[in-house]
PDB file of C-alpha atoms in Angstrom:
ATOM      1  CA  MET A   1     -36.371 -24.444  19.155  1.00 36.00           C
ATOM      2  CA  ASP A   2     -36.474 -22.415  15.938  1.00 49.00           C
ATOM      3  CA  ALA A   3     -34.778 -19.042  15.888  1.00 50.00           C
ATOM      4  CA  TYR A   4     -36.909 -15.931  16.398  1.00 47.00           C
ATOM      5  CA  THR A   5     -39.843 -17.582  18.169  1.00 50.00           C
ATOM      6  CA  SER A   6     -39.802 -16.488  21.817  1.00 55.00           C
ATOM      7  CA  PHE A   7     -37.194 -13.872  20.884  1.00 62.00           C
ATOM      8  CA  ALA A   8     -39.698 -12.238  18.541  1.00 65.00           C
ATOM      9  CA  GLN A   9     -41.820 -11.202  21.533  1.00 66.00           C
ATOM     10  CA  VAL A  10     -39.035  -9.054  22.966  1.00 68.00           C
ATOM     11  CA  TYR A  11     -36.876  -8.403  19.895  1.00 61.00           C
ATOM     12  CA  ASP A  12     -37.643  -4.688  19.615  1.00 59.00           C
ATOM     13  CA  GLU A  13     -37.201  -4.157  23.345  1.00 67.00           C
ATOM     14  CA  LEU A  14     -33.791  -5.836  23.425  1.00 67.00           C
ATOM     15  CA  MET A  15     -32.632  -4.169  20.207  1.00 70.00           C
ATOM     16  CA  ASP A  16     -33.348  -0.658  21.496  1.00 68.00           C
ATOM     17  CA  ASN A  17     -29.596   0.039  21.519  1.00 73.00           C
ATOM     18  CA  ILE A  18     -29.369  -0.323  17.732  1.00 83.00           C
ATOM     19  CA  PRO A  19     -29.164   3.094  15.985  1.00 91.00           C
ATOM     20  CA  TYR A  20     -31.815   2.184  13.434  1.00 91.00           C
ATOM     21  CA  ASP A  21     -32.317   5.793  12.323  1.00 94.00           C
ATOM     22  CA  GLU A  22     -28.646   5.994  11.333  1.00 96.00           C
ATOM     23  CA  TRP A  23     -28.808   2.622   9.586  1.00 96.00           C
ATOM     24  CA  ILE A  24     -31.907   3.666   7.630  1.00 97.00           C
ATOM     25  CA  SER A  25     -30.254   6.962   6.678  1.00 98.00           C
ATOM     26  CA  TYR A  26     -27.206   5.071   5.399  1.00 98.00           C
ATOM     27  CA  ILE A  27     -29.306   2.629   3.357  1.00 98.00           C
ATOM     28  CA  THR A  28     -31.323   5.509   1.937  1.00 98.00           C
ATOM     29  CA  SER A  29     -28.141   7.338   0.974  1.00 98.00           C
ATOM     30  CA  LEU A  30     -26.931   4.261  -0.927  1.00 98.00           C
ATOM     31  CA  LEU A  31     -30.254   3.997  -2.750  1.00 98.00           C
ATOM     32  CA  HIS A  32     -30.071   7.688  -3.687  1.00 98.00           C
ATOM     33  CA  GLU A  33     -26.475   7.278  -4.806  1.00 97.00           C
ATOM     34  CA  TYR A  34     -27.735   4.904  -7.494  1.00 96.00           C
ATOM     35  CA  ASN A  35     -30.787   7.033  -8.336  1.00 96.00           C
ATOM     36  CA  ILE A  36     -33.329   4.887  -6.510  1.00 97.00           C
ATOM     37  CA  THR A  37     -35.317   7.705  -4.925  1.00 97.00           C
ATOM     38  CA  GLU A  38     -38.844   6.268  -5.048  1.00 96.00           C
ATOM     39  CA  GLY A  39     -40.916   3.283  -6.119  1.00 97.00           C
ATOM     40  CA  LEU A  40     -41.120  -0.315  -4.967  1.00 98.00           C
ATOM     41  CA  VAL A  41     -38.444  -1.681  -2.655  1.00 98.00           C
ATOM     42  CA  ALA A  42     -38.447  -5.149  -1.074  1.00 98.00           C
ATOM     43  CA  GLU A  43     -36.703  -6.026   2.174  1.00 98.00           C
ATOM     44  CA  LEU A  44     -35.603  -9.626   2.724  1.00 98.00           C
ATOM     45  CA  GLY A  45     -35.355 -10.750   6.341  1.00 96.00           C
ATOM     46  CA  CYS A  46     -37.443  -7.799   7.446  1.00 96.00           C
ATOM     47  CA  GLY A  47     -38.087  -9.126  10.968  1.00 93.00           C
ATOM     48  CA  THR A  48     -40.431  -6.892  12.941  1.00 93.00           C
ATOM     49  CA  GLY A  49     -40.396  -4.254  10.211  1.00 95.00           C
ATOM     50  CA  THR A  50     -38.384  -1.458  11.811  1.00 95.00           C
ATOM     51  CA  ILE A  51     -36.228  -0.822   8.749  1.00 97.00           C
ATOM     52  CA  THR A  52     -39.163  -1.520   6.424  1.00 98.00           C
ATOM     53  CA  GLU A  53     -41.112   1.268   8.117  1.00 98.00           C
ATOM     54  CA  GLY A  54     -38.080   3.550   8.059  1.00 97.00           C
ATOM     55  CA  LEU A  55     -37.717   3.142   4.305  1.00 98.00           C
ATOM     56  CA  ALA A  56     -41.466   3.706   3.898  1.00 98.00           C
ATOM     57  CA  THR A  57     -41.033   6.981   5.785  1.00 97.00           C
ATOM     58  CA  ALA A  58     -38.242   7.846   3.337  1.00 97.00           C
ATOM     59  CA  GLY A  59     -40.775   7.610   0.513  1.00 97.00           C
ATOM     60  CA  TYR A  60     -40.499   4.045  -0.770  1.00 98.00           C
ATOM     61  CA  ASP A  61     -43.385   1.634  -1.386  1.00 98.00           C
ATOM     62  CA  MET A  62     -42.318  -1.284   0.764  1.00 98.00           C
ATOM     63  CA  ILE A  63     -42.671  -5.064   0.660  1.00 98.00           C
ATOM     64  CA  GLY A  64     -41.299  -6.895   3.689  1.00 98.00           C
ATOM     65  CA  ILE A  65     -40.379 -10.593   3.472  1.00 98.00           C
ATOM     66  CA  ASP A  66     -39.470 -12.870   6.365  1.00 96.00           C
ATOM     67  CA  VAL A  67     -39.627 -16.595   7.088  1.00 95.00           C
ATOM     68  CA  SER A  68     -40.698 -16.152  10.729  1.00 92.00           C
ATOM     69  CA  PRO A  69     -44.470 -15.901  11.306  1.00 92.00           C
ATOM     70  CA  ASP A  70     -43.790 -14.639  14.849  1.00 90.00           C
ATOM     71  CA  MET A  71     -41.722 -11.715  13.593  1.00 91.00           C
ATOM     72  CA  LEU A  72     -44.239 -10.893  10.862  1.00 95.00           C
ATOM     73  CA  GLU A  73     -47.123 -10.943  13.327  1.00 94.00           C
ATOM     74  CA  ILE A  74     -45.387  -8.173  15.265  1.00 93.00           C
ATOM     75  CA  ALA A  75     -44.505  -6.326  12.031  1.00 95.00           C
ATOM     76  CA  ASN A  76     -48.164  -6.312  11.009  1.00 95.00           C
ATOM     77  CA  GLU A  77     -49.258  -5.091  14.449  1.00 94.00           C
ATOM     78  CA  LYS A  78     -46.698  -2.271  14.235  1.00 94.00           C
ATOM     79  CA  LYS A  79     -47.710  -1.200  10.726  1.00 96.00           C
ATOM     80  CA  ILE A  80     -51.327  -0.799  11.870  1.00 95.00           C
ATOM     81  CA  ALA A  81     -50.351   1.031  15.046  1.00 95.00           C
ATOM     82  CA  ASN A  82     -47.909   3.307  13.194  1.00 95.00           C
ATOM     83  CA  GLY A  83     -50.119   4.048  10.190  1.00 96.00           C
ATOM     84  CA  PHE A  84     -48.165   2.142   7.514  1.00 96.00           C
ATOM     85  CA  SER A  85     -51.118   0.357   5.961  1.00 94.00           C
ATOM     86  CA  SER A  86     -49.524   0.383   2.494  1.00 95.00           C
ATOM     87  CA  ILE A  87     -46.680  -1.961   3.528  1.00 98.00           C
ATOM     88  CA  MET A  88     -47.146  -5.526   2.290  1.00 98.00           C
ATOM     89  CA  TYR A  89     -45.638  -8.323   4.387  1.00 98.00           C
ATOM     90  CA  LEU A  90     -45.045 -11.793   2.949  1.00 98.00           C
ATOM     91  CA  GLN A  91     -44.012 -14.930   4.798  1.00 98.00           C
ATOM     92  CA  GLN A  92     -41.403 -16.480   2.527  1.00 98.00           C
ATOM     93  CA  ASP A  93     -37.967 -18.046   2.657  1.00 97.00           C
ATOM     94  CA  MET A  94     -35.467 -15.662   1.067  1.00 97.00           C
ATOM     95  CA  CYS A  95     -33.964 -18.592  -0.867  1.00 97.00           C
ATOM     96  CA  SER A  96     -37.230 -19.078  -2.741  1.00 97.00           C
ATOM     97  CA  PHE A  97     -39.016 -15.732  -2.480  1.00 97.00           C
ATOM     98  CA  GLU A  98     -41.517 -14.712  -5.144  1.00 97.00           C
ATOM     99  CA  LEU A  99     -42.766 -11.241  -5.991  1.00 96.00           C
ATOM    100  CA  PHE A 100     -45.771 -10.209  -8.058  1.00 92.00           C
ATOM    101  CA  GLY A 101     -43.565  -8.151 -10.361  1.00 94.00           C
ATOM    102  CA  THR A 102     -40.274  -6.313 -10.490  1.00 96.00           C
ATOM    103  CA  VAL A 103     -39.033  -3.786  -7.919  1.00 98.00           C
ATOM    104  CA  ASN A 104     -36.577  -0.908  -8.070  1.00 98.00           C
ATOM    105  CA  ALA A 105     -34.378  -2.232  -5.272  1.00 98.00           C
ATOM    106  CA  ILE A 106     -34.039  -5.075  -2.794  1.00 98.00           C
ATOM    107  CA  VAL A 107     -32.339  -4.764   0.577  1.00 98.00           C
ATOM    108  CA  CYS A 108     -31.288  -7.468   3.023  1.00 98.00           C
ATOM    109  CA  VAL A 109     -29.577  -6.116   6.130  1.00 97.00           C
ATOM    110  CA  CYS A 110     -29.013  -6.828   9.840  1.00 94.00           C
ATOM    111  CA  ASP A 111     -26.788  -9.783   8.782  1.00 94.00           C
ATOM    112  CA  SER A 112     -29.766 -11.828   7.576  1.00 96.00           C
ATOM    113  CA  ILE A 113     -27.506 -13.257   4.841  1.00 97.00           C
ATOM    114  CA  ASN A 114     -25.323 -14.891   7.525  1.00 98.00           C
ATOM    115  CA  TYR A 115     -28.273 -17.081   8.554  1.00 96.00           C
ATOM    116  CA  LEU A 116     -28.114 -18.965   5.248  1.00 97.00           C
ATOM    117  CA  SER A 117     -26.359 -22.331   5.383  1.00 95.00           C
ATOM    118  CA  ASN A 118     -23.774 -21.875   2.640  1.00 97.00           C
ATOM    119  CA  THR A 119     -22.635 -19.678  -0.227  1.00 97.00           C
ATOM    120  CA  ASP A 120     -24.725 -21.661  -2.726  1.00 98.00           C
ATOM    121  CA  GLN A 121     -27.830 -20.376  -0.941  1.00 98.00           C
ATOM    122  CA  ILE A 122     -26.442 -16.845  -0.992  1.00 98.00           C
ATOM    123  CA  THR A 123     -25.886 -17.145  -4.748  1.00 98.00           C
ATOM    124  CA  THR A 124     -29.505 -18.266  -5.072  1.00 98.00           C
ATOM    125  CA  VAL A 125     -30.684 -15.141  -3.240  1.00 98.00           C
ATOM    126  CA  PHE A 126     -28.606 -12.920  -5.538  1.00 98.00           C
ATOM    127  CA  SER A 127     -30.002 -14.754  -8.579  1.00 96.00           C
ATOM    128  CA  LEU A 128     -33.572 -14.234  -7.394  1.00 97.00           C
ATOM    129  CA  ALA A 129     -32.818 -10.586  -6.684  1.00 97.00           C
ATOM    130  CA  ASN A 130     -31.421 -10.196 -10.205  1.00 96.00           C
ATOM    131  CA  ASN A 131     -34.598 -11.706 -11.609  1.00 95.00           C
ATOM    132  CA  TYR A 132     -36.996  -9.481  -9.675  1.00 96.00           C
ATOM    133  CA  LEU A 133     -35.141  -6.188 -10.104  1.00 97.00           C
ATOM    134  CA  GLU A 134     -36.103  -3.604 -12.696  1.00 96.00           C
ATOM    135  CA  ALA A 135     -33.461  -2.934 -15.339  1.00 94.00           C
ATOM    136  CA  GLY A 136     -30.608  -1.199 -13.535  1.00 93.00           C
ATOM    137  CA  GLY A 137     -32.104  -1.906 -10.098  1.00 97.00           C
ATOM    138  CA  ILE A 138     -29.797  -2.615  -7.166  1.00 98.00           C
ATOM    139  CA  PHE A 139     -29.518  -5.144  -4.383  1.00 98.00           C
ATOM    140  CA  ILE A 140     -28.043  -3.974  -1.078  1.00 98.00           C
ATOM    141  CA  CYS A 141     -27.101  -6.483   1.581  1.00 98.00           C
ATOM    142  CA  ASP A 142     -24.813  -6.569   4.570  1.00 98.00           C
ATOM    143  CA  PHE A 143     -22.946  -9.413   6.228  1.00 98.00           C
ATOM    144  CA  LYS A 144     -20.782 -10.071   9.247  1.00 97.00           C
ATOM    145  CA  THR A 145     -17.322 -11.303   8.383  1.00 97.00           C
ATOM    146  CA  LYS A 146     -15.511 -14.433   9.432  1.00 97.00           C
ATOM    147  CA  HIS A 147     -13.110 -12.086  11.266  1.00 97.00           C
ATOM    148  CA  TYR A 148     -16.004 -10.781  13.382  1.00 96.00           C
ATOM    149  CA  PHE A 149     -17.154 -14.219  14.477  1.00 95.00           C
ATOM    150  CA  ARG A 150     -13.669 -15.691  14.934  1.00 95.00           C
ATOM    151  CA  ASP A 151     -11.785 -12.766  16.469  1.00 95.00           C
ATOM    152  CA  VAL A 152     -14.363 -10.435  18.030  1.00 94.00           C
ATOM    153  CA  VAL A 153     -17.250 -12.408  19.558  1.00 92.00           C
ATOM    154  CA  ALA A 154     -16.039 -16.011  19.604  1.00 90.00           C
ATOM    155  CA  ASP A 155     -16.584 -17.757  22.954  1.00 88.00           C
ATOM    156  CA  SER A 156     -18.061 -14.616  24.469  1.00 91.00           C
ATOM    157  CA  VAL A 157     -21.088 -14.351  26.736  1.00 91.00           C
ATOM    158  CA  ILE A 158     -23.434 -11.353  26.710  1.00 87.00           C
ATOM    159  CA  ALA A 159     -25.999 -10.983  29.474  1.00 88.00           C
ATOM    160  CA  GLU A 160     -28.482  -8.290  30.396  1.00 84.00           C
ATOM    161  CA  ASP A 161     -30.982  -8.019  33.232  1.00 84.00           C
ATOM    162  CA  ARG A 162     -34.086  -5.878  32.760  1.00 79.00           C
ATOM    163  CA  ASP A 163     -37.312  -5.541  34.717  1.00 77.00           C
ATOM    164  CA  ASP A 164     -39.498  -7.614  32.393  1.00 78.00           C
ATOM    165  CA  VAL A 165     -36.957  -9.703  30.527  1.00 80.00           C
ATOM    166  CA  SER A 166     -33.399 -10.917  30.970  1.00 83.00           C
ATOM    167  CA  PHE A 167     -31.195 -12.815  28.566  1.00 84.00           C
ATOM    168  CA  ILE A 168     -27.920 -14.704  28.262  1.00 89.00           C
ATOM    169  CA  TRP A 169     -26.404 -14.841  24.785  1.00 87.00           C
ATOM    170  CA  ASP A 170     -23.618 -17.425  24.541  1.00 92.00           C
ATOM    171  CA  ASN A 171     -21.441 -17.367  21.396  1.00 91.00           C
ATOM    172  CA  TYR A 172     -19.392 -20.286  20.148  1.00 94.00           C
ATOM    173  CA  TYR A 173     -17.525 -20.199  16.839  1.00 95.00           C
ATOM    174  CA  ASP A 174     -16.715 -23.523  15.187  1.00 95.00           C
ATOM    175  CA  GLU A 175     -13.821 -22.684  12.897  1.00 93.00           C
ATOM    176  CA  GLU A 176     -13.793 -26.065  11.185  1.00 94.00           C
ATOM    177  CA  GLN A 177     -17.455 -25.725  10.193  1.00 94.00           C
ATOM    178  CA  ASN A 178     -17.243 -21.917   9.935  1.00 95.00           C
ATOM    179  CA  VAL A 179     -20.449 -21.558  11.939  1.00 96.00           C
ATOM    180  CA  ASN A 180     -21.157 -19.253  14.846  1.00 95.00           C
ATOM    181  CA  GLU A 181     -23.658 -20.750  17.281  1.00 95.00           C
ATOM    182  CA  LEU A 182     -25.587 -18.355  19.474  1.00 89.00           C
ATOM    183  CA  ALA A 183     -27.414 -20.019  22.350  1.00 90.00           C
ATOM    184  CA  LEU A 184     -30.009 -17.545  23.575  1.00 86.00           C
ATOM    185  CA  SER A 185     -31.604 -18.058  26.991  1.00 86.00           C
ATOM    186  CA  LEU A 186     -34.567 -15.753  27.638  1.00 83.00           C
ATOM    187  CA  PHE A 187     -36.238 -15.135  30.976  1.00 83.00           C
ATOM    188  CA  LEU A 188     -39.664 -13.590  30.355  1.00 80.00           C
ATOM    189  CA  LYS A 189     -41.599 -12.139  33.280  1.00 79.00           C
ATOM    190  CA  GLU A 190     -45.048 -13.558  33.854  1.00 81.00           C
ATOM    191  CA  ASP A 191     -47.437 -13.002  36.774  1.00 77.00           C
ATOM    192  CA  GLY A 192     -45.926 -11.686  39.966  1.00 75.00           C
ATOM    193  CA  ASN A 193     -42.217 -12.360  40.297  1.00 79.00           C
ATOM    194  CA  LEU A 194     -42.189 -15.505  38.159  1.00 83.00           C
ATOM    195  CA  TYR A 195     -40.047 -15.712  35.023  1.00 81.00           C
ATOM    196  CA  ARG A 196     -40.412 -18.265  32.258  1.00 83.00           C
ATOM    197  CA  LYS A 197     -37.169 -19.499  30.703  1.00 85.00           C
ATOM    198  CA  THR A 198     -37.012 -20.336  27.004  1.00 84.00           C
ATOM    199  CA  GLN A 199     -34.008 -21.158  24.861  1.00 86.00           C
ATOM    200  CA  GLU A 200     -33.368 -20.959  21.160  1.00 85.00           C
ATOM    201  CA  PHE A 201     -30.334 -21.359  18.943  1.00 89.00           C
ATOM    202  CA  HIS A 202     -29.134 -19.147  16.113  1.00 90.00           C
ATOM    203  CA  TYR A 203     -26.563 -20.291  13.553  1.00 95.00           C
ATOM    204  CA  GLN A 204     -24.670 -17.902  11.282  1.00 96.00           C
ATOM    205  CA  ILE A 205     -21.895 -18.596   8.804  1.00 97.00           C
ATOM    206  CA  GLY A 206     -18.769 -16.470   8.610  1.00 96.00           C
ATOM    207  CA  LEU A 207     -18.174 -14.821   5.247  1.00 97.00           C
ATOM    208  CA  THR A 208     -15.305 -13.109   3.475  1.00 97.00           C
ATOM    209  CA  CYS A 209     -15.310 -10.429   0.811  1.00 98.00           C
ATOM    210  CA  GLU A 210     -14.071 -13.046  -1.654  1.00 98.00           C
ATOM    211  CA  ASP A 211     -17.062 -15.255  -0.838  1.00 98.00           C
ATOM    212  CA  MET A 212     -19.472 -12.465  -1.646  1.00 98.00           C
ATOM    213  CA  ILE A 213     -17.667 -11.385  -4.814  1.00 98.00           C
ATOM    214  CA  ARG A 214     -17.965 -14.965  -6.062  1.00 98.00           C
ATOM    215  CA  CYS A 215     -21.674 -15.152  -5.183  1.00 98.00           C
ATOM    216  CA  VAL A 216     -22.422 -11.907  -7.050  1.00 98.00           C
ATOM    217  CA  GLU A 217     -20.502 -13.098 -10.104  1.00 96.00           C
ATOM    218  CA  GLN A 218     -22.120 -16.550 -10.122  1.00 97.00           C
ATOM    219  CA  ALA A 219     -25.563 -14.951  -9.896  1.00 96.00           C
ATOM    220  CA  GLY A 220     -24.815 -12.888 -12.997  1.00 95.00           C
ATOM    221  CA  MET A 221     -25.049  -9.524 -11.244  1.00 97.00           C
ATOM    222  CA  GLU A 222     -22.661  -6.580 -11.459  1.00 97.00           C
ATOM    223  CA  LEU A 223     -20.763  -5.755  -8.273  1.00 98.00           C
ATOM    224  CA  LEU A 224     -20.788  -1.988  -7.717  1.00 98.00           C
ATOM    225  CA  ALA A 225     -19.186  -1.614  -4.290  1.00 98.00           C
ATOM    226  CA  MET A 226     -18.284  -3.310  -1.023  1.00 98.00           C
ATOM    227  CA  TYR A 227     -18.081  -0.892   1.888  1.00 98.00           C
ATOM    228  CA  ASP A 228     -17.022  -1.130   5.471  1.00 98.00           C
ATOM    229  CA  ALA A 229     -20.407  -0.716   7.163  1.00 97.00           C
ATOM    230  CA  PHE A 230     -21.865   2.805   7.321  1.00 97.00           C
ATOM    231  CA  THR A 231     -18.960   4.326   5.384  1.00 98.00           C
ATOM    232  CA  HIS A 232     -17.739   4.592   1.803  1.00 97.00           C
ATOM    233  CA  THR A 233     -14.418   3.011   2.740  1.00 98.00           C
ATOM    234  CA  PRO A 234     -13.638  -0.133   0.713  1.00 98.00           C
ATOM    235  CA  ALA A 235     -14.244  -3.231   2.807  1.00 98.00           C
ATOM    236  CA  THR A 236     -11.576  -5.746   3.761  1.00 95.00           C
ATOM    237  CA  ASP A 237     -11.679  -9.022   5.637  1.00 89.00           C
ATOM    238  CA  ASP A 238     -10.690  -7.028   8.721  1.00 95.00           C
ATOM    239  CA  SER A 239     -14.051  -5.262   8.523  1.00 98.00           C
ATOM    240  CA  GLU A 240     -16.643  -6.536  10.975  1.00 98.00           C
ATOM    241  CA  ARG A 241     -19.748  -5.742   8.928  1.00 98.00           C
ATOM    242  CA  VAL A 242     -19.668  -5.194   5.169  1.00 98.00           C
ATOM    243  CA  TYR A 243     -22.254  -3.703   2.796  1.00 98.00           C
ATOM    244  CA  VAL A 244     -22.516  -5.117  -0.723  1.00 98.00           C
ATOM    245  CA  ILE A 245     -24.136  -3.173  -3.561  1.00 98.00           C
ATOM    246  CA  ALA A 246     -24.860  -5.156  -6.732  1.00 98.00           C
ATOM    247  CA  ARG A 247     -26.731  -4.098  -9.856  1.00 98.00           C
ATOM    248  CA  GLU A 248     -29.232  -6.014 -11.941  1.00 95.00           C
ATOM    249  CA  LYS A 249     -27.684  -7.348 -15.105  1.00 88.00           C
ATOM    250  CA  HIS A 250     -29.512  -8.837 -18.047  1.00 76.00           C
ATOM    251  CA  HIS A 251     -28.130 -12.140 -19.197  1.00 62.00           C
ATOM    252  CA  GLU A 252     -29.274 -15.082 -21.284  1.00 56.00           C
ATOM    253  CA  GLY A 253     -31.686 -17.226 -19.376  1.00 55.00           C
ATOM    254  CA  LYS A 254     -32.897 -14.483 -17.061  1.00 57.00           C
ATOM    255  CA  LEU A 255     -36.621 -14.756 -16.506  1.00 58.00           C
ATOM    256  CA  TYR A 256     -38.413 -11.426 -16.699  1.00 51.00           C
ATOM    257  CA  ILE A 257     -41.771 -11.156 -14.965  1.00 48.00           C
TER     258      ILE A 257
END
């Protein structure tokens, strides 16, 4: 089963422990640090739109992009319910996304980058970002490190039992392939005391700071900073989540919209 199908139905409920307000504040502070205080911002891998809406609240004109129609259906329902009619959602693969023009910034967080199959695809995303950014615009993304998958969550099982939904999240890290497999079993309550079980698999690659430096360079962008998540401390491969900030850079062959 494809990732984020059944999970999309309960994603927001099960992610209610994530301090999204703090994450949005951090992202906003990085945008302000590089003088991106308004205008168009695109979010790749926007999911159900929680961060997209948070950045809209911070004053940005938002475009949300995700490959999952199930996640975008919920994002669109939320934007209507929450009064964010100006947000535009597009169903696109981040490796081939297209915008109608340039934007001031692009963000890709919640380890969406780790879902790509290899660093060549990551380089492609950076190249597309470079193409669709205004002169001097920035691309902010985060990623989980190889250290996180190998040393922190490898071979671990996370389970939670709630009234309407329960889940078992089984991690397995294949060091030879450098892929973390997450087998997600969901138990969704239906009529009465019956629960329907569904299962889906998520695959994420482990990344190092060196991997990301190389991707930024190969895409022709300028690397501004790599921070240990939610700080301004320089990242290392002992970090668990790392934020990358790269700036648009004009180069020969770049296609301007």
